Amino acid sequence: MLVLLPPSEGKASSGRGAPLKPESLSLPGLTAAREAVLAELVELCSGDEDKAREVLGLSEGLRGEVAKNAELRTAGARPAGEIYTGVLYDSLGLASLDTAAKRRAGRSLLVFSGLWGAVGVTDRIPSYRCSMGVKLPGLGALGAHWRAPMASVLPEVAGSGLVLDLRSAAYAAAWKPKGEVAGRTVSVRVLHAPTRKVVSHFNKATKGRIVRSLLTAGADPTGPAELVEALGDLGYVVEAQAPVKAGQAWSLDVLVDEVH
């Protein structure tokens, strides 16, 4: 099973670890594309601070993020699972998983990123600020920048198993599973059970809990039907819809009563 996660806007500090080693990151086929984004981001943030804030869509209160980006090559690096924070990652609770579940997380979780493309939760990265919606002056829109590299790398990474897609729309644009891979990909929505409306905050929390439940239980569904069965066994109320034509992903609605 391969689980695709969005990053978090807010991130923990880099800390005092050794600096980034780009060659050590997972998915080495993305190295050249990563270097292109990294080089331009560092250059942008080492120059006019106001221009960098405008490009990155940062408020005055986030001015310090520009200086952080300027030092990405020398800043300390920590496992991505420690860098990403927020509702989904709090509910996922990687640090509190048992040893076996942590190993499963290291094998199966990929976090999508405007800067890195995608990284594993054990990959060591510095804290940064660069969303997938950014348009860098030289590279243009990052979603478009990542499409070709992702299309060449991700199908092999997906292997022959289930792809559980929990990404938000901006990050889903960087790689859309096609063909045979799409047929075993499941995208997830979280709906308020009585109204069937999409929930917001609780959406992220529920997705984090789903991943934690699967990791803790040691569940390894091989396809959409097996995922529905596994989530039902874990106490979730789900409704699945098969694709209407070949080359499309399955959709899975998780029904919740709480919407906070």
XYZ file of C-alpha atoms in Angstrom:
260
model
C 0.000 0.000 0.000
C 1.204 3.481 -0.911
C -0.355 6.410 0.982
C -0.148 9.893 -0.551
C -0.335 12.735 1.973
C -0.420 16.517 1.672
C 2.206 18.488 3.613
C 1.331 21.023 6.310
C 1.615 24.781 5.871
C 3.072 25.159 9.344
C 6.205 23.200 10.099
C 8.391 22.444 13.090
C 11.782 24.126 13.303
C 14.724 22.491 11.583
C 16.660 21.999 14.798
C 20.402 21.443 15.037
C 20.806 18.319 12.938
C 23.164 17.857 10.012
C 22.155 19.843 6.912
C 20.207 18.511 3.954
C 21.789 15.853 1.756
C 19.647 15.933 -1.404
C 21.139 12.689 -2.677
C 19.878 10.856 0.414
C 16.184 11.570 -0.205
C 13.799 8.896 -1.418
C 12.748 8.860 -5.092
C 16.156 9.750 -6.594
C 14.497 10.205 -9.981
C 13.219 13.536 -8.637
C 16.699 14.845 -7.736
C 17.162 17.154 -10.737
C 13.679 18.635 -10.391
C 14.247 19.152 -6.656
C 17.551 20.922 -7.274
C 15.895 23.278 -9.756
C 13.256 24.340 -7.221
C 15.726 24.509 -4.338
C 18.190 26.672 -6.274
C 15.547 29.161 -7.375
C 13.861 29.290 -3.974
C 17.148 29.993 -2.171
C 18.083 32.649 -4.728
C 14.662 34.307 -4.501
C 14.714 34.414 -0.712
C 18.305 35.651 -0.568
C 17.320 38.808 -2.494
C 14.437 41.248 -2.189
C 12.438 40.120 0.843
C 9.219 41.845 -0.191
C 9.345 40.263 -3.653
C 9.945 36.848 -2.086
C 6.979 37.296 0.241
C 4.771 38.254 -2.694
C 5.830 35.255 -4.777
C 5.377 32.856 -1.864
C 2.072 34.401 -0.770
C 3.317 35.156 2.743
C 1.808 37.737 5.063
C 3.849 40.313 6.948
C 3.663 38.096 10.002
C 5.445 35.312 8.104
C 8.356 37.482 6.979
C 10.757 35.234 8.896
C 9.961 32.354 6.544
C 11.870 34.141 3.782
C 15.109 34.115 5.789
C 14.490 30.466 6.649
C 14.245 29.579 2.954
C 17.450 31.485 2.167
C 19.352 29.120 4.495
C 17.895 25.824 3.297
C 21.242 24.385 2.192
C 22.874 24.881 5.599
C 19.913 24.564 8.002
C 19.586 21.497 10.178
C 17.509 18.639 8.820
C 15.085 16.341 10.630
C 12.860 13.456 9.497
C 9.976 14.796 7.417
C 7.559 13.091 9.803
C 8.824 15.460 12.512
C 8.905 18.565 10.303
C 5.281 18.370 9.142
C 2.766 19.390 11.820
C -0.900 20.363 11.939
C -4.212 18.568 12.309
C -3.586 15.595 10.014
C -0.123 14.890 11.428
C -1.274 15.370 15.027
C -3.986 12.755 14.449
C -1.558 10.452 12.649
C 0.835 10.669 15.614
C 3.884 9.117 13.987
C 6.079 9.549 17.065
C 3.745 7.464 19.238
C 3.418 4.515 16.850
C 4.928 1.220 17.921
C 8.086 0.008 16.216
C 6.340 -2.195 13.644
C 3.871 0.553 12.703
C 6.712 3.051 12.327
C 8.438 0.676 9.916
C 5.237 0.371 7.911
C 4.928 4.175 7.861
C 8.476 4.497 6.542
C 7.688 2.091 3.706
C 4.253 3.331 2.719
C 3.828 7.071 3.389
C 4.765 9.747 0.847
C 4.304 13.438 1.609
C 3.859 15.679 -1.436
C 5.667 19.021 -1.430
C 6.082 22.089 -3.608
C 9.820 22.044 -2.881
C 10.702 18.344 -2.786
C 8.025 16.844 -5.035
C 7.441 13.993 -2.610
C 9.421 12.626 0.332
C 9.183 9.714 2.715
C 8.484 10.431 6.371
C 11.983 9.268 7.336
C 13.737 11.503 4.776
C 15.680 14.243 6.539
C 14.679 17.734 5.353
C 14.935 21.275 6.748
C 11.898 23.347 7.640
C 10.761 25.454 4.668
C 7.849 27.412 3.219
C 6.888 26.778 -0.411
C 3.437 25.515 -1.321
C 2.517 23.694 -4.516
C 0.482 26.729 -5.601
C 3.575 28.948 -5.872
C 4.741 30.270 -9.245
C 8.508 30.826 -9.144
C 9.801 33.508 -11.549
C 12.059 31.112 -13.471
C 10.241 27.775 -13.191
C 6.639 28.916 -13.230
C 3.845 27.025 -11.487
C 5.239 24.246 -9.306
C 2.292 21.948 -9.956
C 3.198 21.951 -13.651
C 6.937 21.686 -12.895
C 6.424 18.425 -11.032
C 4.078 16.648 -13.449
C 6.645 15.159 -15.809
C 9.134 14.011 -13.131
C 6.314 12.529 -11.065
C 4.832 10.740 -14.065
C 8.176 9.043 -14.676
C 8.838 8.049 -11.046
C 5.556 7.429 -9.200
C 4.079 4.543 -11.249
C 7.062 2.361 -10.342
C 6.859 3.436 -6.701
C 3.169 2.518 -6.660
C 4.114 -1.022 -7.653
C 1.176 -3.380 -7.963
C -0.648 -2.506 -4.746
C -3.276 -0.092 -3.482
C -2.691 3.670 -3.725
C -4.560 5.576 -0.992
C -4.747 9.214 -2.063
C -5.369 11.672 0.781
C -3.920 14.746 -0.926
C -5.626 18.102 -1.267
C -6.435 19.354 -4.771
C -3.305 21.515 -5.172
C -1.000 18.568 -4.468
C -3.073 16.061 -6.412
C -2.399 18.211 -9.490
C 1.288 17.263 -9.374
C 0.568 13.602 -10.132
C -2.647 12.029 -11.360
C -2.506 8.232 -11.466
C -3.345 6.926 -14.921
C -4.194 3.657 -16.580
C -3.855 0.521 -14.521
C -2.527 2.434 -11.483
C -5.651 4.605 -11.435
C -7.801 1.488 -11.206
C -6.290 0.638 -7.830
C -6.159 4.196 -6.526
C -8.698 5.368 -3.969
C -9.310 9.064 -3.274
C -10.984 9.879 0.019
C -13.571 12.434 1.107
C -14.843 12.933 4.654
C -18.559 13.705 4.834
C -20.879 14.738 7.654
C -23.123 11.680 7.840
C -26.526 13.384 8.338
C -26.027 16.043 5.640
C -23.548 14.369 3.257
C -21.625 17.664 3.156
C -17.837 17.732 2.981
C -16.339 18.697 6.350
C -13.282 20.924 6.733
C -11.218 20.677 9.926
C -12.465 17.207 10.795
C -11.528 16.104 7.281
C -7.817 16.344 8.107
C -8.210 14.786 11.536
C -10.158 11.837 10.134
C -7.606 11.207 7.393
C -4.829 11.173 9.971
C -6.752 8.715 12.116
C -7.472 6.448 9.162
C -3.784 6.172 8.322
C -2.869 5.587 11.963
C -5.525 2.875 12.282
C -4.260 1.046 9.190
C -0.629 1.266 10.313
C -1.375 0.170 13.877
C -3.512 -2.759 12.750
C -0.893 -3.889 10.271
C -3.524 -3.746 7.536
C -2.178 -3.987 4.002
C -5.160 -3.954 1.641
C -4.200 -4.863 -1.898
C -7.081 -3.104 -3.633
C -10.103 -0.850 -3.102
C -12.453 -3.650 -2.015
C -9.951 -4.860 0.568
C -9.558 -1.282 1.855
C -13.312 -0.948 2.364
C -13.315 -4.216 4.305
C -10.300 -3.214 6.409
C -11.766 0.180 7.331
C -15.097 -1.417 8.205
C -13.308 -3.850 10.506
C -11.588 -0.869 12.149
C -14.920 0.787 12.901
C -15.195 3.332 10.093
C -18.402 3.873 8.128
C -17.466 4.085 4.467
C -19.131 4.115 1.066
C -17.107 3.283 -2.047
C -17.822 4.114 -5.665
C -16.081 2.292 -8.483
C -14.851 4.395 -11.434
C -17.337 4.818 -14.248
C -14.674 4.159 -16.865
C -11.157 2.788 -17.143
C -8.309 5.069 -16.110
C -10.208 6.706 -13.259
C -9.683 6.291 -9.513
C -12.125 4.862 -7.019
C -13.767 7.295 -4.604
C -14.321 6.535 -0.943
C -16.539 8.565 1.383
C -15.878 8.291 5.109
C -18.990 9.270 7.070
C -18.572 11.040 10.423
C -21.029 12.511 12.894
C -18.653 15.155 14.279
C -17.781 18.162 12.125
C -15.580 20.267 14.450
